[in-house]
Amino acid sequence: MAMLQLQNIDMVFNPGTVNEAAIFRGFELGIEKGQFVSVVGSNGSGKTTLLNLICGNLNPTKGDIVLEGKSILKMAEHQRARFIGRVFQDPGKGTSPSMTILENMALADNKGKAYNLTRGVNKKRREDYRAQLEQLQLGLEDKLDVQVGSLSGGQRQALSLLICTMSPIQLLILDEHTAALDPKTSENIMILTDKLVREKGLTTLMVTHNLRFAVQYGNRLIMMDKGKAIIDAADDAKKALEIQDLVKTFSEISIEMGN
Amino acid sequence: MDVLLEIFKGILEQGLIYSIMALGVYISYHILEFPDLSVDGTFPFGAAVTAMLLLKGVNPWLACLAAAACGAAAGLVTGLLHVRLKITDLLSGILTMTGLWSVNLAIAKTSLLSTFGTDTIFNSGLITLLPESLASWYVLIVVFVLAMLMKLLLDWYLRTKSGMLLRAVGDNAQLVTSLAKNAGSVKILGLVIGNGFTAFAGAVLCQQQKFFDVNMGTGMMVMGLASVIIGMTLFRKISFLKTSTMVVLGAIFYKACLSAALNLGFNPNYLKLIMTVIFTVALVANNITKKREGGSGRHGYAAAAKY
Ligand SMILES: Nc1ncnc2c1ncn2[C@@H]1O[C@H](COP(=O)(O)OP(=O)(O)OP(=O)(O)O)[C@@H](O)[C@H]1O
Ligand SMILES: [Mg+2]
């Protein structure tokens, strides 16, 4: 059985009003343990809605969401965060800007445990944090006491990624996490993502508008259109996919929509 | 000379008492980014509870603690209104403040309640072990120790895991959610602590001035905020100062300005107007320095917090 299952999901916004909009109808998706899934699709095709359903920002109108055999439908977003890590498009969302890198890492290090009245930063962990930062190769290991707010978007996003994967998670959600970065930095963040995902064997769901990233990374690719997966290719089928194929399908969708 | 000394002593006494309230506003406004108007109600709430308990003969220190607990409960109400019932931050504070007006009257049973003649933290207990000759300094000594204790308590708390989560929630609530914690509950906790501080300050002021006045909370939020902003604007260049220290100094400076204005012969009826002017000047001065230094900050003031 797949590790994450979306079962027969209906998602209807503003039901019963003139603004009623059904984005998913009987949507099914299963993700196997260890899979790295890239999701592409045009604006409004339902990618963010899909992630929001999994993470608990939205509740489906119908259907069930099952993680490792247990329904997580009744869990609030912060409860699901115990085992789901998420990196957002906005690099500011993954860190606390007024706190130092050290404090941010210490906070993340404590995830899943009590946030009580003991000391927030364990000095003994400093060297360990430094070693983790070294992997990013951004020189952040020498900036442990610098406020995160003074870092660049790319540095912050790298840190967000690190922080998000510091404590054990079962599912990593990447929501256009390179979209706000320049091409070179996006590339670096993607390489880092791939490295972390492999090292920790993370099951990953990545939404991106970058078709090359979608083709190059991961072992499964899904293209969404109007709330449906119109391409779903894993492993060898995915390897056979080329950017041109995706571009072609993409423009076919656009023609259908009359653009 | 003696007159001047008395004035300075008065400024320090008042400034230090109000600095405890300013620390509470610092928690809600600066750390949580929550413009908490319940402060105008919790300050006199602390005083009303204290006055009532003192008149019943309760130990004055216990009265302070009880007042702080009551203030914390009021903060809980504001927090629940905002987080659970989804009422806007401003309105939640206004609701609590308005409700507390009646609660305060119900506790004190009158709009002006004298506690003259009761034991206070300034005339009983430990402080009386000091030589009699220092009697005129008792108030200053006690409020100084209290303000320092509260400041150190806050400094310590903000470095604990719980305190760091509190700092994170004002900064980026999504991060707290990502850390598998309920961001709403953390916000509520912050309001509980902030209003606890405020009511504690009300309790101390009540014991110092020996009466409760139902109007004593009017303008407290503005005063607290002015202290926070003045403190962080004036003293941010002094790098070894913690933000909480700046807030305490800001409160004293603010009281000094008020006192100067009154001693220069301004009509006391214009007190609130003078407060507004000082606050406006502080905000403008802060905006100018911010622009000049190219500083940025989510709070609209140049200084970055140091914990
Ligand atoms: N809260 C909402 N209320 C009403 N409609 C919504 C809401 N959220 C999303 N939608 C609609 O659902 C559809 C899918 O939106 P979604 O944000 O999931 O698209 P997306 O694939 O992430 O697009 P993009 O590439 O632009 O990020 C859109 O038509 C959008 O208008
Ligand atoms: Mg989207």
Short mmCIF file of C-alpha atoms in Angstrom, two decimals, chain B residues 61-290:
data_model
loop_
_atom_site.label_atom_id
_atom_site.label_comp_id
_atom_site.label_asym_id
_atom_site.label_seq_id
_atom_site.Cartn_x
_atom_site.Cartn_y
_atom_site.Cartn_z
CA TRP B 61 3.20 40.63 48.30
CA LEU B 62 0.49 38.04 47.96
CA ALA B 63 -1.79 40.81 46.72
CA CYS B 64 0.73 41.62 43.98
CA LEU B 65 0.87 37.99 42.90
CA ALA B 66 -2.92 37.70 42.94
CA ALA B 67 -3.15 40.85 40.83
CA ALA B 68 -0.67 39.45 38.32
CA ALA B 69 -2.67 36.22 38.13
CA CYS B 70 -5.87 38.17 37.52
CA GLY B 71 -4.17 40.22 34.80
CA ALA B 72 -2.94 36.99 33.23
CA ALA B 73 -6.51 35.69 33.23
CA ALA B 74 -7.64 38.88 31.46
CA GLY B 75 -4.90 38.31 28.89
CA LEU B 76 -6.24 34.80 28.44
CA VAL B 77 -9.68 36.25 27.65
CA THR B 78 -8.23 38.63 25.04
CA GLY B 79 -6.27 35.76 23.54
CA LEU B 80 -9.26 33.44 23.38
CA LEU B 81 -11.43 36.17 21.83
CA HIS B 82 -8.82 36.69 19.15
CA VAL B 83 -7.53 33.20 18.49
CA ARG B 84 -10.53 30.99 19.13
CA LEU B 85 -13.39 33.35 18.26
CA LYS B 86 -11.47 35.03 15.40
CA ILE B 87 -12.16 38.58 16.57
CA THR B 88 -9.58 41.10 15.32
CA ASP B 89 -6.67 41.91 17.63
CA LEU B 90 -7.72 45.52 18.28
CA LEU B 91 -11.32 44.61 18.94
CA SER B 92 -10.41 41.71 21.25
CA GLY B 93 -8.39 44.11 23.39
CA ILE B 94 -11.15 46.72 23.38
CA LEU B 95 -13.71 44.11 24.44
CA THR B 96 -11.59 42.97 27.37
CA MET B 97 -10.78 46.54 28.36
CA THR B 98 -14.44 47.57 28.27
CA GLY B 99 -15.56 44.53 30.21
CA LEU B 100 -12.88 45.07 32.82
CA TRP B 101 -14.20 48.57 33.54
CA SER B 102 -17.28 47.01 35.12
CA VAL B 103 -15.26 44.23 36.72
CA ASN B 104 -13.00 46.81 38.34
CA LEU B 105 -15.95 48.76 39.67
CA ALA B 106 -17.49 45.56 40.95
CA ILE B 107 -14.29 44.67 42.80
CA ALA B 108 -13.66 48.12 44.26
CA LYS B 109 -17.40 48.89 44.68
CA THR B 110 -16.51 52.54 44.06
CA SER B 111 -14.61 54.51 41.43
CA LEU B 112 -12.07 55.76 43.94
CA LEU B 113 -10.96 53.42 46.72
CA SER B 114 -8.44 54.56 49.31
CA THR B 115 -6.16 51.96 50.91
CA PHE B 116 -4.63 54.45 53.31
CA GLY B 117 -3.28 52.85 56.45
CA THR B 118 -2.91 49.28 55.15
CA ASP B 119 0.35 47.36 55.04
CA THR B 120 2.09 47.71 51.68
CA ILE B 121 5.22 46.28 50.09
CA PHE B 122 6.81 49.65 50.92
CA ASN B 123 6.16 49.75 54.65
CA SER B 124 6.13 46.14 55.79
CA GLY B 125 8.13 42.95 55.56
CA LEU B 126 11.73 42.76 54.40
CA ILE B 127 12.16 46.41 53.61
CA THR B 128 11.70 47.41 57.25
CA LEU B 129 14.96 45.61 58.05
CA LEU B 130 16.74 48.53 56.39
CA PRO B 131 17.72 51.41 58.70
CA GLU B 132 14.94 53.83 59.56
CA SER B 133 17.01 56.73 58.22
CA LEU B 134 16.48 55.39 54.69
CA ALA B 135 12.70 55.39 55.07
CA SER B 136 12.17 58.06 52.44
CA TRP B 137 14.03 55.83 49.97
CA TYR B 138 12.05 52.67 50.67
CA VAL B 139 9.74 53.15 47.70
CA LEU B 140 12.56 53.72 45.25
CA ILE B 141 14.54 50.76 46.59
CA VAL B 142 11.58 48.40 46.35
CA VAL B 143 10.45 49.49 42.88
CA PHE B 144 14.02 49.36 41.60
CA VAL B 145 14.44 45.79 42.83
CA LEU B 146 11.04 44.83 41.43
CA ALA B 147 11.63 46.38 38.02
CA MET B 148 15.02 44.66 37.79
CA LEU B 149 13.57 41.34 38.88
CA MET B 150 10.81 41.54 36.29
CA LYS B 151 13.26 42.55 33.60
CA LEU B 152 15.61 39.67 34.44
CA LEU B 153 12.68 37.28 34.63
CA LEU B 154 11.61 38.33 31.14
CA ASP B 155 15.19 38.10 29.80
CA TRP B 156 15.51 34.63 31.22
CA TYR B 157 12.14 33.54 29.86
CA LEU B 158 12.83 34.76 26.34
CA ARG B 159 15.88 32.48 26.23
CA THR B 160 14.01 29.38 27.25
CA LYS B 161 12.48 27.05 24.67
CA SER B 162 9.03 28.38 25.46
CA GLY B 163 10.23 31.99 25.21
CA MET B 164 11.96 31.36 21.91
CA LEU B 165 8.75 29.93 20.52
CA LEU B 166 7.01 33.11 21.67
CA ARG B 167 9.55 35.23 19.82
CA ALA B 168 9.09 33.06 16.74
CA VAL B 169 5.31 33.39 16.69
CA GLY B 170 5.36 37.18 16.37
CA ASP B 171 8.05 36.92 13.76
CA ASN B 172 6.60 34.15 11.66
CA ALA B 173 3.57 32.24 12.90
CA GLN B 174 3.93 29.71 10.08
CA LEU B 175 7.27 28.61 11.51
CA VAL B 176 5.63 27.75 14.81
CA THR B 177 3.03 25.69 12.96
CA SER B 178 5.83 23.96 11.05
CA LEU B 179 7.45 23.15 14.40
CA ALA B 180 4.27 21.19 15.19
CA LYS B 181 3.05 23.72 17.75
CA ASN B 182 -0.28 25.50 17.80
CA ALA B 183 0.59 29.09 16.93
CA GLY B 184 -2.68 30.37 18.39
CA SER B 185 -1.91 28.88 21.79
CA VAL B 186 1.55 30.43 21.78
CA LYS B 187 -0.01 33.84 21.04
CA ILE B 188 -2.44 33.38 23.90
CA LEU B 189 0.45 32.51 26.20
CA GLY B 190 2.17 35.77 25.22
CA LEU B 191 -0.93 37.81 26.02
CA VAL B 192 -1.24 36.02 29.35
CA ILE B 193 2.32 36.93 30.29
CA GLY B 194 2.10 40.51 28.99
CA ASN B 195 -1.08 41.26 30.89
CA GLY B 196 0.32 39.58 33.98
CA PHE B 197 3.17 42.09 33.91
CA THR B 198 0.74 44.97 33.38
CA ALA B 199 -1.54 44.02 36.27
CA PHE B 200 1.51 43.53 38.47
CA ALA B 201 2.54 47.12 37.70
CA GLY B 202 -0.99 48.25 38.55
CA ALA B 203 -0.69 46.46 41.88
CA VAL B 204 2.59 48.18 42.69
CA LEU B 205 1.26 51.62 41.73
CA CYS B 206 -1.83 51.10 43.85
CA GLN B 207 0.34 50.35 46.88
CA GLN B 208 2.57 53.31 46.20
CA GLN B 209 -0.19 55.89 45.72
CA LYS B 210 -2.47 54.18 48.29
CA PHE B 211 -5.63 54.27 46.23
CA PHE B 212 -7.37 52.68 43.29
CA ASP B 213 -8.90 54.95 40.67
CA VAL B 214 -11.12 53.41 38.00
CA ASN B 215 -9.62 55.85 35.47
CA MET B 216 -6.00 54.98 36.20
CA GLY B 217 -5.74 52.76 33.13
CA THR B 218 -6.66 55.35 30.54
CA GLY B 219 -3.81 55.84 28.11
CA MET B 220 -1.67 53.03 29.58
CA MET B 221 -1.28 51.28 26.23
CA VAL B 222 -0.04 54.52 24.67
CA MET B 223 2.30 55.14 27.57
CA GLY B 224 3.70 51.62 27.40
CA LEU B 225 4.13 51.80 23.68
CA ALA B 226 5.80 55.21 23.91
CA SER B 227 8.24 53.79 26.47
CA VAL B 228 9.05 50.85 24.22
CA ILE B 229 9.61 53.01 21.15
CA ILE B 230 11.44 55.83 22.94
CA GLY B 231 13.66 53.33 24.70
CA MET B 232 14.48 51.40 21.56
CA THR B 233 15.11 54.58 19.55
CA LEU B 234 17.21 56.44 22.11
CA PHE B 235 19.33 53.63 23.47
CA ARG B 236 19.76 51.24 20.55
CA LYS B 237 23.26 52.58 19.87
CA ILE B 238 24.42 51.24 23.20
CA SER B 239 25.21 47.79 21.96
CA PHE B 240 25.51 45.98 25.28
CA LEU B 241 21.98 46.92 26.37
CA LYS B 242 19.27 44.32 26.07
CA THR B 243 15.99 45.49 24.57
CA SER B 244 14.24 44.97 27.90
CA THR B 245 16.72 47.37 29.53
CA MET B 246 16.00 49.92 26.81
CA VAL B 247 12.30 49.59 27.55
CA VAL B 248 12.86 50.26 31.26
CA LEU B 249 15.04 53.27 30.44
CA GLY B 250 12.43 54.43 27.93
CA ALA B 251 9.74 54.39 30.62
CA ILE B 252 11.90 56.47 32.96
CA PHE B 253 12.77 58.92 30.19
CA TYR B 254 9.11 59.25 29.28
CA LYS B 255 8.15 60.01 32.87
CA ALA B 256 10.97 62.56 33.00
CA CYS B 257 9.57 64.34 29.94
CA LEU B 258 6.11 64.43 31.49
CA SER B 259 7.48 65.68 34.76
CA ALA B 260 9.52 68.37 33.00
CA ALA B 261 6.44 69.53 31.11
CA LEU B 262 4.38 69.73 34.30
CA ASN B 263 7.14 71.49 36.22
CA LEU B 264 7.47 74.02 33.43
CA GLY B 265 3.93 75.02 34.32
CA PHE B 266 1.75 73.12 31.85
CA ASN B 267 -1.81 72.62 33.04
CA PRO B 268 -2.16 69.01 34.37
CA ASN B 269 -5.42 68.79 32.44
CA TYR B 270 -3.32 68.69 29.31
CA LEU B 271 -1.38 65.64 30.56
CA LYS B 272 -2.82 63.25 28.00
CA LEU B 273 -2.24 65.78 25.25
CA ILE B 274 1.37 66.14 26.34
CA MET B 275 1.69 62.34 26.36
CA THR B 276 0.41 62.24 22.80
CA VAL B 277 2.85 64.92 21.69
CA ILE B 278 5.82 63.14 23.28
CA PHE B 279 4.78 59.87 21.67
CA THR B 280 4.37 61.52 18.26
CA VAL B 281 7.78 63.16 18.53
CA ALA B 282 9.30 59.79 19.42
CA LEU B 283 7.66 58.09 16.45
CA VAL B 284 8.77 60.79 14.04
CA ALA B 285 12.30 60.86 15.44
CA ASN B 286 12.40 57.12 15.05
CA ASN B 287 11.21 57.28 11.45
CA ILE B 288 13.87 59.83 10.64
CA THR B 289 16.70 57.79 12.17
CA LYS B 290 15.37 54.72 10.45
#
